[in-house]
Coordinates of C-alpha atoms in Angstrom, one line a residue:
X11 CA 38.0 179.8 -44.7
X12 CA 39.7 176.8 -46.1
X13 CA 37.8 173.3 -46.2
X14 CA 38.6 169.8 -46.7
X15 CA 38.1 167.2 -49.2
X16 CA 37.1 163.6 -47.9
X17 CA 35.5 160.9 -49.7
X18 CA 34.4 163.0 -52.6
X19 CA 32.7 165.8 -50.0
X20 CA 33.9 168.5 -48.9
X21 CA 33.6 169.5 -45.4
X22 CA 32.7 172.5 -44.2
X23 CA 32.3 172.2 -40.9
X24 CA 29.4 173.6 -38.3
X25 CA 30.3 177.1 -38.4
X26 CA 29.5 177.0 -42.0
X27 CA 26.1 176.1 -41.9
X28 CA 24.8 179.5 -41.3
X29 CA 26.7 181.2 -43.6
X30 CA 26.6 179.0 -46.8
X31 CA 23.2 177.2 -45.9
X32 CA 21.2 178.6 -44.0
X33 CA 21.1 182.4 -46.0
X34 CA 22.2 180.8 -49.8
X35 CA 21.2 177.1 -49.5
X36 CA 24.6 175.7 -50.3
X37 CA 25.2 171.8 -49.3
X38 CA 23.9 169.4 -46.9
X39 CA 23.5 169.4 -43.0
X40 CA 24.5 166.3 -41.2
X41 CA 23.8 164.7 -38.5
X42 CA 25.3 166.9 -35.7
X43 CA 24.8 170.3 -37.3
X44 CA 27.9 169.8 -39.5
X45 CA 27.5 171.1 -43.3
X46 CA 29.1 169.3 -46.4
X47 CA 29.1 170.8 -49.8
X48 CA 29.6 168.4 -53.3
X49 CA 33.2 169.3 -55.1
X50 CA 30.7 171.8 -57.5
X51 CA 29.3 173.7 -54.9
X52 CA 32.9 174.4 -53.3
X53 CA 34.2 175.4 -56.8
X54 CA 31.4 177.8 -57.1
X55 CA 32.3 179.3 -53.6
X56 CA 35.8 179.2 -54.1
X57 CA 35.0 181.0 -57.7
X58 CA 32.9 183.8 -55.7
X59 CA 35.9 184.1 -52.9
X60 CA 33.4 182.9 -50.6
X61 CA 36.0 180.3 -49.4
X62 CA 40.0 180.5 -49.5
X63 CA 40.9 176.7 -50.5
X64 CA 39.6 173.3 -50.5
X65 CA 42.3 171.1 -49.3
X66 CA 45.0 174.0 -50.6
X67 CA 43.3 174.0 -54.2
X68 CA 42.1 177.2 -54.9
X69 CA 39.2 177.3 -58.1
X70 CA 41.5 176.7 -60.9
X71 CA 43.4 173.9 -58.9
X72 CA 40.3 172.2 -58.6
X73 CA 38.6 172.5 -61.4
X74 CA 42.0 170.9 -63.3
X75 CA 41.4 168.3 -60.8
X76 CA 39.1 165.1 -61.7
X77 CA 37.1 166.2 -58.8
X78 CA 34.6 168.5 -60.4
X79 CA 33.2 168.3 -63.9
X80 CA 33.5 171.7 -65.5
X81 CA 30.0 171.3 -67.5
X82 CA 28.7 170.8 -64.4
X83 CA 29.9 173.7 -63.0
X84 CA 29.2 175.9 -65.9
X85 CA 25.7 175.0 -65.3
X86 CA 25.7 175.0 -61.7
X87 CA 26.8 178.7 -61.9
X88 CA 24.6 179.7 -64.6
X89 CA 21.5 178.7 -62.8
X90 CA 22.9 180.6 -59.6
X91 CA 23.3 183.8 -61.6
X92 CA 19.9 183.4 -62.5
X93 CA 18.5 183.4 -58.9
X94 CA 17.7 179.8 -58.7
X95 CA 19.2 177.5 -55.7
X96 CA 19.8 174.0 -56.4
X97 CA 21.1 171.1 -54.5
X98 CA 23.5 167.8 -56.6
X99 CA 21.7 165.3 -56.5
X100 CA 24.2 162.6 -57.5
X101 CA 25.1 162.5 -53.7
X102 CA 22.5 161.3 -52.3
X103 CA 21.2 164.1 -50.3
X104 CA 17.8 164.2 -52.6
X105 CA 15.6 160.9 -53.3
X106 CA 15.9 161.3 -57.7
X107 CA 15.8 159.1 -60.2
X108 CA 19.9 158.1 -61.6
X109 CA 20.6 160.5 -64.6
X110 CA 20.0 163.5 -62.5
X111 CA 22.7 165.9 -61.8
X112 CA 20.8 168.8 -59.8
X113 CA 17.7 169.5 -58.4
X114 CA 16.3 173.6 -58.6
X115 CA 14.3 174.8 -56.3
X116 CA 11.8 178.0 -57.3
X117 CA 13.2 181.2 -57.0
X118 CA 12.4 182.1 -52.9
X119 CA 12.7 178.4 -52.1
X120 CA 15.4 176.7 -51.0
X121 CA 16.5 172.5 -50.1
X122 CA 14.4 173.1 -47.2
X123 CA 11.1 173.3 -48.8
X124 CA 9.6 170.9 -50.8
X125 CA 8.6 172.5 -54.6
X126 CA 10.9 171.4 -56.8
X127 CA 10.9 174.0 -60.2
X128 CA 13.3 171.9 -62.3
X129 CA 15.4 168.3 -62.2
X130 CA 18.5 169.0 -64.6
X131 CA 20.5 166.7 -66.1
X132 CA 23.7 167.9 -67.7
X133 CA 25.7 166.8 -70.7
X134 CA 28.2 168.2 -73.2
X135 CA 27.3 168.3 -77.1
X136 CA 29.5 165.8 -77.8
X137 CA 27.7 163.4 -75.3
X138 CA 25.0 161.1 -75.7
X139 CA 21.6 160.7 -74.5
X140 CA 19.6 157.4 -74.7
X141 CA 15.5 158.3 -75.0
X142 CA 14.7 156.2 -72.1
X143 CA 16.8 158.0 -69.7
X144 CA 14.8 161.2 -70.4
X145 CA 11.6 162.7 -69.9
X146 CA 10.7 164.1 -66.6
X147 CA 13.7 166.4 -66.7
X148 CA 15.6 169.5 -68.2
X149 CA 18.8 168.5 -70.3
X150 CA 21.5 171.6 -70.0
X151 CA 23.6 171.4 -72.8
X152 CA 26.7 172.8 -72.8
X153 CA 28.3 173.5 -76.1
X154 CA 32.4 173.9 -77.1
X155 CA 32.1 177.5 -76.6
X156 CA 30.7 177.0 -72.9
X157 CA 27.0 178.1 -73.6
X158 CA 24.1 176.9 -72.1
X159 CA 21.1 175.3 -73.9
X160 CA 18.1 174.3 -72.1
X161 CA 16.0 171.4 -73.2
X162 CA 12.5 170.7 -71.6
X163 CA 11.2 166.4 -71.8
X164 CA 8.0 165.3 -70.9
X165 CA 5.8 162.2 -71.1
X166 CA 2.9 164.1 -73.4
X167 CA -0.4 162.1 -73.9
X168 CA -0.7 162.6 -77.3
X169 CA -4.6 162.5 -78.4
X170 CA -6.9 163.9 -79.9
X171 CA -10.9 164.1 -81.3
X172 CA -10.7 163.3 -84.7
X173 CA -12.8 159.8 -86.8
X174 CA -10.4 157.8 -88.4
X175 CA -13.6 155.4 -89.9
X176 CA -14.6 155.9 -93.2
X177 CA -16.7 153.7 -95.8
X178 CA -15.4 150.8 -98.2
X179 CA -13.0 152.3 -101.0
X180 CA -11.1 150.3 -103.5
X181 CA -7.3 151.2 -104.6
X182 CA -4.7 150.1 -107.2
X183 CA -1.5 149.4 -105.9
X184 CA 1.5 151.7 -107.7
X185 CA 4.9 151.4 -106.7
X186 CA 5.2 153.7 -104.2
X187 CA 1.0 154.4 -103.1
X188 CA -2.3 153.6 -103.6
X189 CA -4.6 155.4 -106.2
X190 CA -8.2 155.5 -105.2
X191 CA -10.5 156.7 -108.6
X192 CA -13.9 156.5 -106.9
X193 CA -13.5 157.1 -103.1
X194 CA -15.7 158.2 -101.2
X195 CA -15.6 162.0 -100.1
X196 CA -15.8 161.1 -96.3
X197 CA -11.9 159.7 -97.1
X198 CA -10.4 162.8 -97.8
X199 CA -12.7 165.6 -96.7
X200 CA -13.6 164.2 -93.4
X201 CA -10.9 161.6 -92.5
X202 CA -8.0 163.8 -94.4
X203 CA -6.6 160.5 -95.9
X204 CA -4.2 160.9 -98.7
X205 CA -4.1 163.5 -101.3
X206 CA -6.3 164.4 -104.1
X207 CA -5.2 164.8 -107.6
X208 CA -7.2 167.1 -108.7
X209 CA -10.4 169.1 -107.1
X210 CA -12.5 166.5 -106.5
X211 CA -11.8 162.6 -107.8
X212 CA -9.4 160.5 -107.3
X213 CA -7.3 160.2 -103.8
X214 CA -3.8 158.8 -104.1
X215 CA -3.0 157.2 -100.8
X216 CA 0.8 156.8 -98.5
X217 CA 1.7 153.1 -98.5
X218 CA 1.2 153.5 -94.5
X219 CA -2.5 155.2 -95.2
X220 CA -3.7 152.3 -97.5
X221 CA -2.0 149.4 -94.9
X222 CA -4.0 151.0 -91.7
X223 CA -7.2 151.5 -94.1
X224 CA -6.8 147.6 -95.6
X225 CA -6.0 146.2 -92.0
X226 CA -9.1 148.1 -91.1
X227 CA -11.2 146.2 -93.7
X228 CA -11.5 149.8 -95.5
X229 CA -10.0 149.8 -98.2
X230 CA -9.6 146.6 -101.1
X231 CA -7.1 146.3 -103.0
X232 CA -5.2 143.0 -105.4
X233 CA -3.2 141.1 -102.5
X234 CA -4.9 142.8 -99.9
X235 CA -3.0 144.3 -96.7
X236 CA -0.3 142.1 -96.5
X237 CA 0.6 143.3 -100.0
X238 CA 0.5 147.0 -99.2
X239 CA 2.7 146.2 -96.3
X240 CA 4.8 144.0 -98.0
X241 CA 5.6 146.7 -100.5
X242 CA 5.9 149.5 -97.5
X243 CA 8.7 146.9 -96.5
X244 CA 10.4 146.5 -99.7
X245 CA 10.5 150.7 -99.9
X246 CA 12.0 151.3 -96.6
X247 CA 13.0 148.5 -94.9
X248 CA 12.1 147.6 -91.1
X249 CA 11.4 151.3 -90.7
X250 CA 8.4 151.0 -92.3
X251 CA 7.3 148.8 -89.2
X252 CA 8.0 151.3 -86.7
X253 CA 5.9 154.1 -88.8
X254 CA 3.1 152.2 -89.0
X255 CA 3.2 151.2 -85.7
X256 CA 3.5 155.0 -84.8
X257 CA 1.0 156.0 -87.5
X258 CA -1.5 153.4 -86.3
X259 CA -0.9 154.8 -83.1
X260 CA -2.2 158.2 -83.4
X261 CA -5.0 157.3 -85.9
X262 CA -6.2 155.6 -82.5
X263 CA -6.1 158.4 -80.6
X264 CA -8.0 160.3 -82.4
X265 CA -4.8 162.4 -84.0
X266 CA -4.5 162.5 -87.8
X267 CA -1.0 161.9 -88.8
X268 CA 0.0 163.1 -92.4
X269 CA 3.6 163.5 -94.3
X270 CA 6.1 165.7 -92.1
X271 CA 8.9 165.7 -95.2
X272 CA 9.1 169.4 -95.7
X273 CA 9.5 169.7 -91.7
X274 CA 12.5 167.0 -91.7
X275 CA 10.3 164.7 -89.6
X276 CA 8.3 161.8 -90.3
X277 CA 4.8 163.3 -89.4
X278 CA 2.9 166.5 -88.9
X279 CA -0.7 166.2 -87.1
X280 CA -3.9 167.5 -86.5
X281 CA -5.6 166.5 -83.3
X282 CA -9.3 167.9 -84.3
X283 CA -10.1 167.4 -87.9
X284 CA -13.9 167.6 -88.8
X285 CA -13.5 169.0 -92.3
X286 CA -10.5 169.6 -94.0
X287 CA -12.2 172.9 -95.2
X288 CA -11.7 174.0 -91.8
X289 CA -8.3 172.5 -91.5
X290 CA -6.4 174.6 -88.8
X291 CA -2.3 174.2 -88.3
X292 CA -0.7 171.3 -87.6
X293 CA 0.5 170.8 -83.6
X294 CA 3.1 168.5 -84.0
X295 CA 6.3 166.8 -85.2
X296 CA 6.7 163.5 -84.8
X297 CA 10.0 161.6 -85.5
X298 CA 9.3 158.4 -85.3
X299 CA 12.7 156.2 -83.7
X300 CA 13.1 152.7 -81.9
X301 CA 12.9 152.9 -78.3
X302 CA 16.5 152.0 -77.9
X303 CA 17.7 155.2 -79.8
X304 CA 20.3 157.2 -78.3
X305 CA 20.2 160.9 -79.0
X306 CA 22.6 163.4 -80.0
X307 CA 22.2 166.7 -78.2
X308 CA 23.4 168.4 -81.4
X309 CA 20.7 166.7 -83.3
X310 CA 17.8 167.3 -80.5
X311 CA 19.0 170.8 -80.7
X312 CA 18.0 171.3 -84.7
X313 CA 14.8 168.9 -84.7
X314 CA 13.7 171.5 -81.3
X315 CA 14.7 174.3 -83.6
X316 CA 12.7 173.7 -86.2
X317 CA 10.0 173.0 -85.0
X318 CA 9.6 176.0 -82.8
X319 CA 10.5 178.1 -86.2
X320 CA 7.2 176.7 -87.6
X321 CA 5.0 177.1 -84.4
X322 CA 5.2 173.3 -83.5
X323 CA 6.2 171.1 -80.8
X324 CA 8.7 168.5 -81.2
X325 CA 7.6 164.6 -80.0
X326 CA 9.9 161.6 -80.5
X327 CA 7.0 158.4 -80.8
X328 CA 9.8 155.7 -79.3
X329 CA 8.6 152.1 -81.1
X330 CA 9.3 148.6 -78.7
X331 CA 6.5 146.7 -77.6
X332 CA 4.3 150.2 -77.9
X333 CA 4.8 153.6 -78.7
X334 CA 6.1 155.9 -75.8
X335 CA 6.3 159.9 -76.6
X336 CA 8.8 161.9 -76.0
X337 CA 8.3 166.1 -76.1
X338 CA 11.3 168.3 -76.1
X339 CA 11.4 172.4 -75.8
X340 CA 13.6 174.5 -75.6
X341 CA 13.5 176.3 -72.2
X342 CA 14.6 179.3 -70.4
X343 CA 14.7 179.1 -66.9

């Protein structure tokens, strides 16, 4: 059977539809019965010897051409030879959001039925991803050596049950923290602020602890909050801004944030803390990045790693106006 190529389509005519759509769920019928398939799904028939030619080209000619992107159809085969039928969406034959490169139906379903299992987006590891463009959808990386990684986003609510209050406490202001000598036991035991230095005693707060815990009213110290975050500042820079803001965040929620430096991340948490006698494993990691950010898939890949090597999930908290989170997982369809 050889087909034609026509305003980026390729046409396959009405003898086609039963055949390629109506038993496999390749392409889109028109008006009239006719069927058209996108450049990728031709390549993958041509591949199979489903179909002799596409205007002459047979799959290598074609997939030389600037016709059909080869990560795409690395992916678009891969998820084939794992039973899966999916339609392009970048033609216009499924209502999606722009970013998406194929819709996958679950296994048994087909473009006729309305379940979607997965929206995909694909990109090489050389590409890059802004954060805003992801989130409701799988990104299928494909790597120099043609492999397939498989990377779940979501929109997670991040919350949780735990009391961020705790009575007055005074601090001194070091260099780099606060040092509470007399605090209150509710600050570390039941609140998990800071860290103690010994047993029992004195608490040594994170500059981004003791500003939340003076903006609260909490804690006193010389200068007040606007010292503590004026020194937070002159330590990191504007990033300290867009920690606190994500720190603040999650204290709100009822999620207690605390140092994520040996996990490469900015945060590890605890969404239910009522005693840190009971303290259970930390859920998260949370890299905290401005909401413009523009990911490399190489560096999603080793923060997703990571975390699922330590039993945690991996959330981005995006800082504009708010904080918007980001989860990523790796997936295997």
């Amino acid at each position: 059977m050889d087909l034609t190529l026509s305003g980026g389509l390729v046409r396959a005519g009405e003898r086609a539809r039963e055949r390629f759509y109506d038993s496999s769920g390749y392409g889109h019928v028109e008006n009239g019965g006719a069927l058209t398939l996108a450049p990728v799904e031709a390549a993958h028939l041509l591949y199979r010897g489903d179909i002799d030619s596409v205007d002459g080209m047979d799959v290598r000619a074609l997939l030389s051409s600037a016709v059909v992107s080869e990560v795409a159809f690395f992916v678009y085969k891969d998820l084939r030879d794992r039973g899966f039928y999916l339609t392009p969406a970048r033609e216009g034959w499924v209502d999606e959001p722009e970013g998406i490169d194929f819709v996958v139906y679950p296994r048994g379903n087909g473009p006729w039925d309305d379940t979607v299992e997965y929206r995909v987006r694909v990109v090489g590891e050389r590409d890059t991803v802004p954060a805003r463009e992801v989130g409701d959808c799988v990104l299928a990386v494909v790597d120099e050596e043609s492999e397939i990684t498989y990377l779940e986003t979501d929109r997670p609510a991040v919350e949780g049950t735990s009391d961020a209050s705790v009575p007055a406490v005074e601090g001194d202001l070091l260099a780099e923290r606060v040092l509470c000598w007399d605090p209150p036991t509710e600050l570390y035991e039941r609140a998990f602020y800071g860290q103690r230095l010994d047993d029992e005693g004195a608490v040594q707060l994170s500059l981004l602890e003791a500003t939340y815990l003076a903006r609260d009213g909490s804690l006193t110290v010389d200068g007040g909050a606007e010292a503590v975050l004026e020194r937070g500042r002159e330590v990191e820079g504007e990033r300290f801004d867009r920690r606190l803001t994500a720190y603040s965040t999650l204290r709100e929620r009822g999620v207690v944030p605390k140092t994520g430096f040996k996990f490469g991340s900015d945060f590890r948490t605890y969404a239910d803390v009522d005693s840190v006698e009971d303290l259970g494993h930390s859920e998260l990691l949370v890299r905290v990045l401005p909401a413009t950010h523009t990911f490399d898939p190489r560096d999603l890949a080793l923060d997703v790693r990571l975390a699922h090597g330590v039993r945690k999930r991996m959330v981005f908290a995006l800082v504009g106006d708010g904080v918007e989170w980001l989860s990523v997982a790796r997936l295997t369809p």
